[in-house]
Backbone as a printed PyTorch tensor [residue, N CA C, xyz], in Angstrom:
tensor([[[-22.5700,  39.8640, -47.8730],
         [-21.3360,  40.3020, -47.2860],
         [-21.4230,  40.3880, -45.7740]],

        [[-22.5500,  40.7870, -45.2940],
         [-22.7370,  40.9260, -43.8550],
         [-22.5720,  39.5760, -43.1700]],

        [[-23.0760,  38.5330, -43.7980],
         [-22.9650,  37.1830, -43.2390],
         [-21.5130,  36.7310, -43.1990]],

        [[-20.7630,  37.0530, -44.2700],
         [-19.3510,  36.6960, -44.3180],
         [-18.5480,  37.4230, -43.2500]],

        [[-18.7660,  38.6910, -43.0680],
         [-18.0120,  39.4700, -42.0690],
         [-18.3780,  39.0120, -40.6510]],

        [[-19.6400,  38.6660, -40.4310],
         [-20.0340,  38.1360, -39.1220],
         [-19.3520,  36.8050, -38.8410]],

        [[-19.2780,  35.9630, -39.8730],
         [-18.6380,  34.6640, -39.7210],
         [-17.1500,  34.8320, -39.4310]],

        [[-16.4700,  35.7300, -40.1540],
         [-15.0520,  35.9900, -39.9170],
         [-14.8310,  36.5540, -38.5120]],

        [[-15.6720,  37.4570, -38.0960],
         [-15.5750,  38.0430, -36.7490],
         [-15.7840,  36.9650, -35.6850]],

        [[-16.7260,  36.0730, -35.9250],
         [-16.9770,  34.9700, -34.9780],
         [-15.7640,  34.0440, -34.9030]],

        [[-15.1440,  33.7340, -36.0180],
         [-13.9600,  32.8720, -36.0420],
         [-12.8120,  33.5360, -35.2900]],

        [[-12.5820,  34.8280, -35.5160],
         [-11.5070,  35.5530, -34.8170],
         [-11.7320,  35.5440, -33.3100]],

        [[-12.9750,  35.7930, -32.9030],
         [-13.3140,  35.8120, -31.4710],
         [-13.1080,  34.4380, -30.8420]],

        [[-13.5080,  33.3810, -31.5630],
         [-13.3490,  32.0130, -31.0670],
         [-11.8700,  31.6630, -30.9130]],

        [[-11.0370,  32.0400, -31.8830],
         [ -9.6040,  31.7790, -31.7960],
         [ -8.9810,  32.5270, -30.6100]],

        [[ -9.4000,  33.7640, -30.4070],
         [ -8.8700,  34.5640, -29.2950],
         [ -9.2620,  33.9470, -27.9510]],

        [[-10.5060,  33.4930, -27.8260],
         [-10.9640,  32.8490, -26.5870],
         [-10.2320,  31.5290, -26.3580]],

        [[ -9.9710,  30.7840, -27.4230],
         [ -9.2430,  29.5170, -27.3020],
         [ -7.8160,  29.7740, -26.8110]],

        [[ -7.1600,  30.7980, -27.3510],
         [ -5.8090,  31.1440, -26.9070],
         [ -5.8130,  31.5420, -25.4270]],

        [[ -6.7880,  32.3510, -25.0340],
         [ -6.8880,  32.7570, -23.6250],
         [ -7.1100,  31.5600, -22.7170]],

        [[ -7.9730,  30.6430, -23.1370],
         [ -8.2530,  29.4460, -22.3450],
         [ -7.0210,  28.5720, -22.1940]],

        [[ -6.2840,  28.3750, -23.2730],
         [ -5.0520,  27.5670, -23.2030],
         [ -4.0270,  28.2370, -22.3000]],

        [[ -3.8710,  29.5460, -22.4130],
         [ -2.9210,  30.2780, -21.5800],
         [ -3.3230,  30.2060, -20.1040]],

        [[ -4.6110,  30.3140, -19.8430],
         [ -5.0950,  30.2230, -18.4620],
         [ -4.7850,  28.8490, -17.8730]],

        [[ -5.0620,  27.7900, -18.6180],
         [ -4.7790,  26.4360, -18.1250],
         [ -3.2820,  26.2050, -17.9420]],

        [[ -2.4710,  26.7560, -18.8230],
         [ -1.0220,  26.6380, -18.6990],
         [ -0.5350,  27.3000, -17.4050]],

        [[ -1.0300,  28.4900, -17.1200],
         [ -0.6640,  29.1970, -15.8820],
         [ -1.1190,  28.4090, -14.6580]],

        [[ -2.3200,  27.8580, -14.6990],
         [ -2.8270,  27.0590, -13.5730],
         [ -1.9620,  25.8180, -13.3650]],

        [[ -1.6220,  25.1110, -14.4270],
         [ -0.7910,  23.9100, -14.3130],
         [  0.6020,  24.2280, -13.7650]],

        [[  1.1970,  25.3220, -14.2080],
         [  2.5130,  25.7210, -13.7000],
         [  2.4200,  26.0840, -12.2210]],

        [[  1.3860,  26.8340, -11.8400],
         [  1.2270,  27.2230, -10.4320],
         [  1.0200,  26.0000,  -9.5380]],

        [[  0.1880,  25.0620,  -9.9680],
         [ -0.0550,  23.8410,  -9.1890],
         [  1.2270,  23.0260,  -9.0670]],

        [[  1.9970,  22.9290, -10.1480],
         [  3.2630,  22.1920, -10.1120],
         [  4.2370,  22.8100,  -9.1160]],

        [[  4.3390,  24.1270,  -9.1190],
         [  5.2360,  24.8180,  -8.1850],
         [  4.7930,  24.5800,  -6.7510]],

        [[  3.4960,  24.6820,  -6.4840],
         [  2.9850,  24.4480,  -5.1310],
         [  3.2800,  23.0190,  -4.6850]],

        [[  3.0870,  22.0410,  -5.5470],
         [  3.3660,  20.6440,  -5.2000],
         [  4.8530,  20.4140,  -4.9250]],

        [[  5.7070,  20.9770,  -5.7480],
         [  7.1550,  20.8000,  -5.5560],
         [  7.6080,  21.4530,  -4.2610]],

        [[  7.1870,  22.6870,  -4.0140],
         [  7.5770,  23.3910,  -2.7850],
         [  6.9820,  22.6960,  -1.5650]],

        [[  5.7460,  22.2450,  -1.6560],
         [  5.1140,  21.5500,  -0.5390],
         [  5.8130,  20.2470,  -0.2000]],

        [[  6.1570,  19.4650,  -1.2100],
         [  6.8600,  18.2020,  -0.9860],
         [  8.2320,  18.4540,  -0.3760]],

        [[  8.9490,  19.4270,  -0.8990],
         [ 10.2730,  19.7640,  -0.3720],
         [ 10.1760,  20.2130,   1.0920]],

        [[  9.2160,  21.0740,   1.3910],
         [  9.0460,  21.5610,   2.7690],
         [  8.7060,  20.4180,   3.7140]],

        [[  7.8210,  19.5300,   3.3010],
         [  7.4530,  18.3920,   4.1430],
         [  8.6790,  17.5280,   4.4330]],

        [[  9.4470,  17.2050,   3.3960],
         [ 10.6360,  16.3640,   3.5660],
         [ 11.6740,  17.0360,   4.4660]],

        [[ 11.8540,  18.3410,   4.3390],
         [ 12.9180,  19.0300,   5.0730],
         [ 12.5290,  19.3920,   6.5090]],

        [[ 11.2490,  19.6360,   6.7790],
         [ 10.8750,  20.1830,   8.0840],
         [  9.8870,  19.3440,   8.8940]],

        [[  9.0300,  18.5860,   8.2680],
         [  7.9270,  17.9770,   9.0050],
         [  7.9400,  16.4500,   9.0690]],

        [[  8.5160,  15.7870,   8.1010],
         [  8.4970,  14.3300,   8.0480],
         [  9.2170,  13.7590,   9.2660]],

        [[  8.5710,  12.8220,   9.9420],
         [  9.1630,  12.2140,  11.1300],
         [  9.6510,  10.8030,  10.8200]],

        [[ 10.8630,  10.5040,  11.3180],
         [ 11.4360,   9.1800,  11.1630],
         [ 11.8240,   8.6850,  12.5470]],

        [[ 11.2300,   7.5500,  12.9600],
         [ 11.4360,   7.0260,  14.3110],
         [ 12.8720,   6.5570,  14.4920]],

        [[ 13.4860,   7.0040,  15.6080],
         [ 14.8320,   6.5660,  15.9570],
         [ 14.7930,   5.5120,  17.0590]],

        [[ 14.0630,   5.8080,  18.1490],
         [ 14.0250,   4.9120,  19.3030],
         [ 12.6470,   4.9720,  19.9440]],

        [[ 12.1660,   3.8170,  20.3890],
         [ 10.9720,   3.7310,  21.2270],
         [ 11.3710,   2.9460,  22.4690]],

        [[ 11.0560,   3.5170,  23.6420],
         [ 11.4300,   2.8590,  24.8920],
         [ 10.2450,   2.8660,  25.8440]],

        [[ 10.0170,   1.7350,  26.5250],
         [  8.9340,   1.6210,  27.4950],
         [  9.4980,   1.6440,  28.9040]],

        [[  8.7000,   2.1710,  29.8420],
         [  9.1100,   2.2050,  31.2440],
         [  9.2450,   0.7730,  31.7740]],

        [[  9.9060,   0.6030,  32.9260],
         [ 10.1110,  -0.7520,  33.4640],
         [  8.8280,  -1.5730,  33.6020]],

        [[  7.7290,  -0.9320,  34.0000],
         [  6.4770,  -1.6880,  34.1280],
         [  5.6010,  -1.5540,  32.8750]],

        [[  6.1660,  -0.9790,  31.8140],
         [  5.4880,  -0.8270,  30.5250],
         [  4.2440,   0.0530,  30.5860]],

        [[  4.2000,   0.9780,  31.5500],
         [  3.0630,   1.8970,  31.6520],
         [  3.2500,   3.0860,  30.7120]],

        [[  4.4610,   3.6250,  30.6630],
         [  4.7460,   4.8160,  29.8610],
         [  5.6940,   4.4800,  28.7180]],

        [[  5.7200,   5.3840,  27.7460],
         [  6.5620,   5.1750,  26.5810],
         [  7.2110,   6.5010,  26.1910]],

        [[  8.4350,   6.4360,  25.7410],
         [  9.1390,   7.5880,  25.1740],
         [  9.5300,   7.2090,  23.7540]],

        [[  9.2270,   8.1160,  22.8290],
         [  9.5860,   7.8890,  21.4340],
         [ 10.4280,   9.0730,  20.9630]],

        [[ 11.5440,   8.7860,  20.3190],
         [ 12.4210,   9.8290,  19.7970],
         [ 12.3940,   9.7360,  18.2780]],

        [[ 12.0740,  10.8580,  17.6220],
         [ 11.9840,  10.8870,  16.1590],
         [ 12.8600,  12.0080,  15.6070]],

        [[ 13.3530,  11.7930,  14.3940],
         [ 14.0620,  12.8470,  13.6700],
         [ 13.0310,  13.5970,  12.8460]],

        [[ 13.0110,  14.9100,  12.9580],
         [ 12.0590,  15.7320,  12.2060],
         [ 12.7630,  16.3220,  10.9950]],

        [[ 12.2560,  16.0020,   9.8290],
         [ 12.8460,  16.5160,   8.6060],
         [ 14.2120,  15.9120,   8.3490]],

        [[ 15.0060,  16.6280,   7.5820],
         [ 16.3600,  16.1890,   7.2780],
         [ 17.3050,  17.3610,   7.4780]],

        [[ 18.5590,  17.0860,   7.8230],
         [ 19.5050,  18.1860,   8.0090],
         [ 19.7950,  18.8830,   6.6890]],

        [[ 19.9040,  20.2130,   6.7340],
         [ 20.2380,  20.9830,   5.5420],
         [ 21.7520,  21.1290,   5.4680]],

        [[ 22.3300,  20.6720,   4.3940],
         [ 23.7820,  20.6710,   4.1810],
         [ 24.4710,  19.9760,   5.3420]],

        [[ 25.2520,  20.7130,   6.1090],
         [ 25.9690,  20.1160,   7.2290],
         [ 25.4320,  20.6370,   8.5480]],

        [[ 24.1920,  21.0900,   8.5610],
         [ 23.5790,  21.6410,   9.7590],
         [ 23.1070,  20.5590,  10.7070]],

        [[ 22.5910,  20.9860,  11.8500],
         [ 22.1100,  20.0230,  12.8450],
         [ 20.7920,  19.3750,  12.4200]],

        [[ 20.5390,  18.2110,  12.9960],
         [ 19.2820,  17.4980,  12.7700],
         [ 18.3200,  17.8450,  13.8990]],

        [[ 17.0540,  18.0190,  13.5720],
         [ 16.0350,  18.2870,  14.5880],
         [ 15.5100,  16.9720,  15.1330]],

        [[ 15.3760,  16.9120,  16.4620],
         [ 14.8990,  15.7060,  17.1270],
         [ 13.7330,  16.0910,  18.0260]],

        [[ 12.7070,  15.2480,  18.0490],
         [ 11.5580,  15.4520,  18.9400],
         [ 11.4500,  14.2440,  19.8540]],

        [[ 11.4060,  14.5250,  21.1680],
         [ 11.2490,  13.4780,  22.1830],
         [  9.7940,  13.5280,  22.6260]],

        [[  9.0240,  12.4880,  22.3090],
         [  7.5960,  12.4440,  22.6230],
         [  7.3660,  11.5740,  23.8570]],

        [[  6.4960,  12.0500,  24.7490],
         [  6.1770,  11.2950,  25.9570],
         [  4.8240,  11.7450,  26.4900]],

        [[  4.2130,  10.9210,  27.3670],
         [  2.9150,  11.2880,  27.9600],
         [  1.8560,  11.5070,  26.8920]],

        [[  0.8440,  12.2830,  27.2480],
         [ -0.2420,  12.5910,  26.3210],
         [  0.0850,  13.8700,  25.5830]],

        [[  0.5370,  13.7880,  24.3620],
         [  0.7990,  14.9160,  23.4850],
         [  1.8800,  15.8560,  24.0110]],

        [[  2.8030,  15.3640,  24.8000],
         [  3.8970,  16.1980,  25.2800],
         [  5.1560,  15.8390,  24.5040]],

        [[  6.0010,  16.8470,  24.3130],
         [  7.2450,  16.6020,  23.6020],
         [  8.2740,  17.6730,  23.9350]],

        [[  9.5370,  17.3610,  23.6470],
         [ 10.6520,  18.2780,  23.8060],
         [ 11.4200,  18.2580,  22.4890]],

        [[ 11.7040,  19.4420,  21.9490],
         [ 12.4790,  19.5340,  20.7150],
         [ 13.9300,  19.8610,  21.0290]],

        [[ 14.8390,  19.1690,  20.3910],
         [ 16.2700,  19.3980,  20.5360],
         [ 16.9150,  19.2380,  19.1600]],

        [[ 18.2070,  19.5370,  19.0920],
         [ 18.9360,  19.3000,  17.8450],
         [ 20.2040,  18.5250,  18.1510]],

        [[ 20.6460,  17.7670,  17.1590],
         [ 21.8700,  16.9760,  17.2700],
         [ 22.7920,  17.3910,  16.1270]],

        [[ 24.0000,  17.8110,  16.4830],
         [ 25.0010,  18.1700,  15.4680],
         [ 25.7580,  16.9000,  15.0860]],

        [[ 25.4250,  16.3790,  13.9110],
         [ 25.9870,  15.1000,  13.4780],
         [ 26.6260,  15.2150,  12.0930]],

        [[ 27.2190,  16.3780,  11.8030],
         [ 27.9130,  16.6170,  10.5440],
         [ 27.0050,  16.4200,   9.3240]],

        [[ 25.7180,  16.7130,   9.4840],
         [ 24.7740,  16.6140,   8.3760],
         [ 24.3470,  15.2070,   8.0270]],

        [[ 24.8110,  14.2210,   8.7680],
         [ 24.4480,  12.8350,   8.4770],
         [ 23.0590,  12.5180,   9.0330]],

        [[ 22.4010,  11.5570,   8.4060],
         [ 21.0930,  11.1140,   8.8760],
         [ 21.2910,  10.3550,  10.1870]],

        [[ 20.4120,  10.5990,  11.1310],
         [ 20.5190,   9.9690,  12.4460],
         [ 19.9950,   8.5380,  12.4140]],

        [[ 20.4530,   7.7420,  13.3910],
         [ 19.9120,   6.4040,  13.5860],
         [ 19.8280,   6.1330,  15.0890]],

        [[ 19.5030,   4.9030,  15.4530],
         [ 19.2870,   4.5860,  16.8710],
         [ 20.5500,   4.7320,  17.7140]],

        [[ 21.7250,   4.7330,  17.0960],
         [ 22.9640,   4.8950,  17.8720],
         [ 23.1490,   6.3300,  18.3610]],

        [[ 22.3620,   7.2730,  17.8560],
         [ 22.4570,   8.6580,  18.2870],
         [ 21.6060,   8.9640,  19.5100]],

        [[ 20.8520,   7.9720,  20.0120],
         [ 19.9310,   8.1960,  21.1330],
         [ 19.9680,   7.0040,  22.0770]],

        [[ 19.9210,   7.3120,  23.3800],
         [ 19.7220,   6.2350,  24.3550],
         [ 18.7450,   6.7270,  25.4150]],

        [[ 17.9320,   5.8250,  25.9250],
         [ 16.9490,   6.1510,  26.9610],
         [ 17.2360,   5.2740,  28.1650]],

        [[ 17.4110,   5.9230,  29.3170],
         [ 17.6440,   5.2120,  30.5750],
         [ 16.5400,   5.6050,  31.5460]],

        [[ 15.8110,   4.6120,  32.0360],
         [ 14.7010,   4.8670,  32.9630],
         [ 15.2240,   4.8650,  34.3910]],

        [[ 14.9060,   5.9440,  35.1440],
         [ 15.2330,   6.0150,  36.5800],
         [ 14.1410,   5.3270,  37.3890]],

        [[ 12.9060,   5.5480,  36.9810],
         [ 11.7390,   4.9400,  37.6200],
         [ 10.6760,   4.7940,  36.5390]],

        [[  9.4590,   4.4570,  36.9680],
         [  8.4000,   4.2740,  35.9800],
         [  8.0320,   5.5580,  35.2410]],

        [[  8.2090,   6.7000,  35.8860],
         [  7.8000,   7.9440,  35.2390],
         [  8.9530,   8.9410,  35.0630]],

        [[ 10.1880,   8.5170,  35.2780],
         [ 11.3390,   9.3960,  35.0800],
         [ 12.3780,   8.6950,  34.2170]],

        [[ 12.8800,   9.4410,  33.2320],
         [ 13.8800,   8.8720,  32.3330],
         [ 14.8770,   9.9550,  31.9360]],

        [[ 16.0320,   9.5130,  31.4750],
         [ 17.0380,  10.4040,  30.9210],
         [ 17.2700,   9.9700,  29.4730]],

        [[ 17.0670,  10.9050,  28.5560],
         [ 17.3150,  10.6560,  27.1460],
         [ 18.6470,  11.3220,  26.8180]],

        [[ 19.5830,  10.5420,  26.3090],
         [ 20.9030,  11.0630,  25.9550],
         [ 21.0160,  11.1140,  24.4380]],

        [[ 21.4070,  12.3010,  23.9340],
         [ 21.5410,  12.5300,  22.4960],
         [ 23.0220,  12.6260,  22.1470]],

        [[ 23.4540,  11.8430,  21.1720],
         [ 24.8530,  11.7970,  20.7660],
         [ 24.9940,  12.3250,  19.3400]],

        [[ 26.0280,  13.1210,  19.1200],
         [ 26.3290,  13.6050,  17.7770],
         [ 27.8240,  13.6840,  17.5730]],

        [[ 28.2540,  13.6380,  16.3110],
         [ 29.6840,  13.6700,  16.0140],
         [ 30.3250,  15.0030,  16.3910]],

        [[ 29.5580,  16.0730,  16.3560],
         [ 30.1120,  17.4050,  16.5940],
         [ 29.6250,  18.0190,  17.9030]],

        [[ 29.2450,  17.2050,  18.8670],
         [ 28.7660,  17.7370,  20.1440],
         [ 29.0300,  16.7440,  21.2560]],

        [[ 29.0440,  17.2740,  22.4580],
         [ 29.1280,  16.4290,  23.6410],
         [ 27.7560,  15.7820,  23.8430]],

        [[ 27.6800,  14.6090,  24.4530],
         [ 26.3650,  14.0050,  24.7170],
         [ 25.4910,  14.9550,  25.5490]],

        [[ 24.2430,  15.0900,  25.1460],
         [ 23.2950,  15.9690,  25.8410],
         [ 22.2550,  15.1160,  26.5480]],

        [[ 22.0990,  15.3510,  27.8470],
         [ 21.0900,  14.6270,  28.6320],
         [ 19.8330,  15.4700,  28.7530]],

        [[ 18.6940,  14.8470,  28.4950],
         [ 17.3930,  15.5020,  28.6220],
         [ 16.5950,  14.7210,  29.6560]],

        [[ 16.2620,  15.3810,  30.7640],
         [ 15.4780,  14.7410,  31.8400],
         [ 13.9980,  14.7960,  31.4690]],

        [[ 13.3320,  13.6560,  31.5140],
         [ 11.9070,  13.5620,  31.2060],
         [ 11.1760,  13.0500,  32.4420]],

        [[ 10.1670,  13.7880,  32.8730],
         [  9.2950,  13.3370,  33.9450],
         [  7.8800,  13.2950,  33.4050]],

        [[  7.2890,  12.1240,  33.4230],
         [  5.9360,  11.9350,  32.9060],
         [  4.9740,  12.0150,  34.0840]],

        [[  4.0340,  12.9700,  33.9990],
         [  3.0660,  13.1220,  35.0910],
         [  2.1350,  11.9050,  35.1300]],

        [[  1.7200,  11.5410,  36.3160],
         [  0.9290,  10.3170,  36.4910],
         [ -0.4840,  10.4370,  35.9510]],

        [[ -0.9940,  11.6540,  35.8150],
         [ -2.3220,  11.8560,  35.2260],
         [ -2.1940,  11.9030,  33.7320]],

        [[ -2.9420,  12.8020,  33.1140],
         [ -2.8360,  12.9950,  31.6640],
         [ -1.6590,  13.7850,  31.3730]]])
């Protein structure tokens, strides 16, 4: 009888451990799925960059690149980053009725080799001029 009761106790313990293990893996899989979904959504909405315009100075020494950061939420403004020089940038927003931006929303006019005016156009705003001066060093 002792052998039978030990065997039954061992079977019960094994079933309980198996249930705990399955539940643990289920919780881990759900948590990982949530993190992946939230991470992908956050990247798409706030961090993903889409190039709108790239412009080179008259002598092709400097470059200005304008990118859309993320996507507009509902009918909100779009975030734009103007990149120039070594790791320098200016962040602005364009009110374009929630539409995705394209190259028609940006123009770059060079005054000289290291000075430019970036004009941002949106359906719900007046054109905004951003003066960019690129330092001759780094």
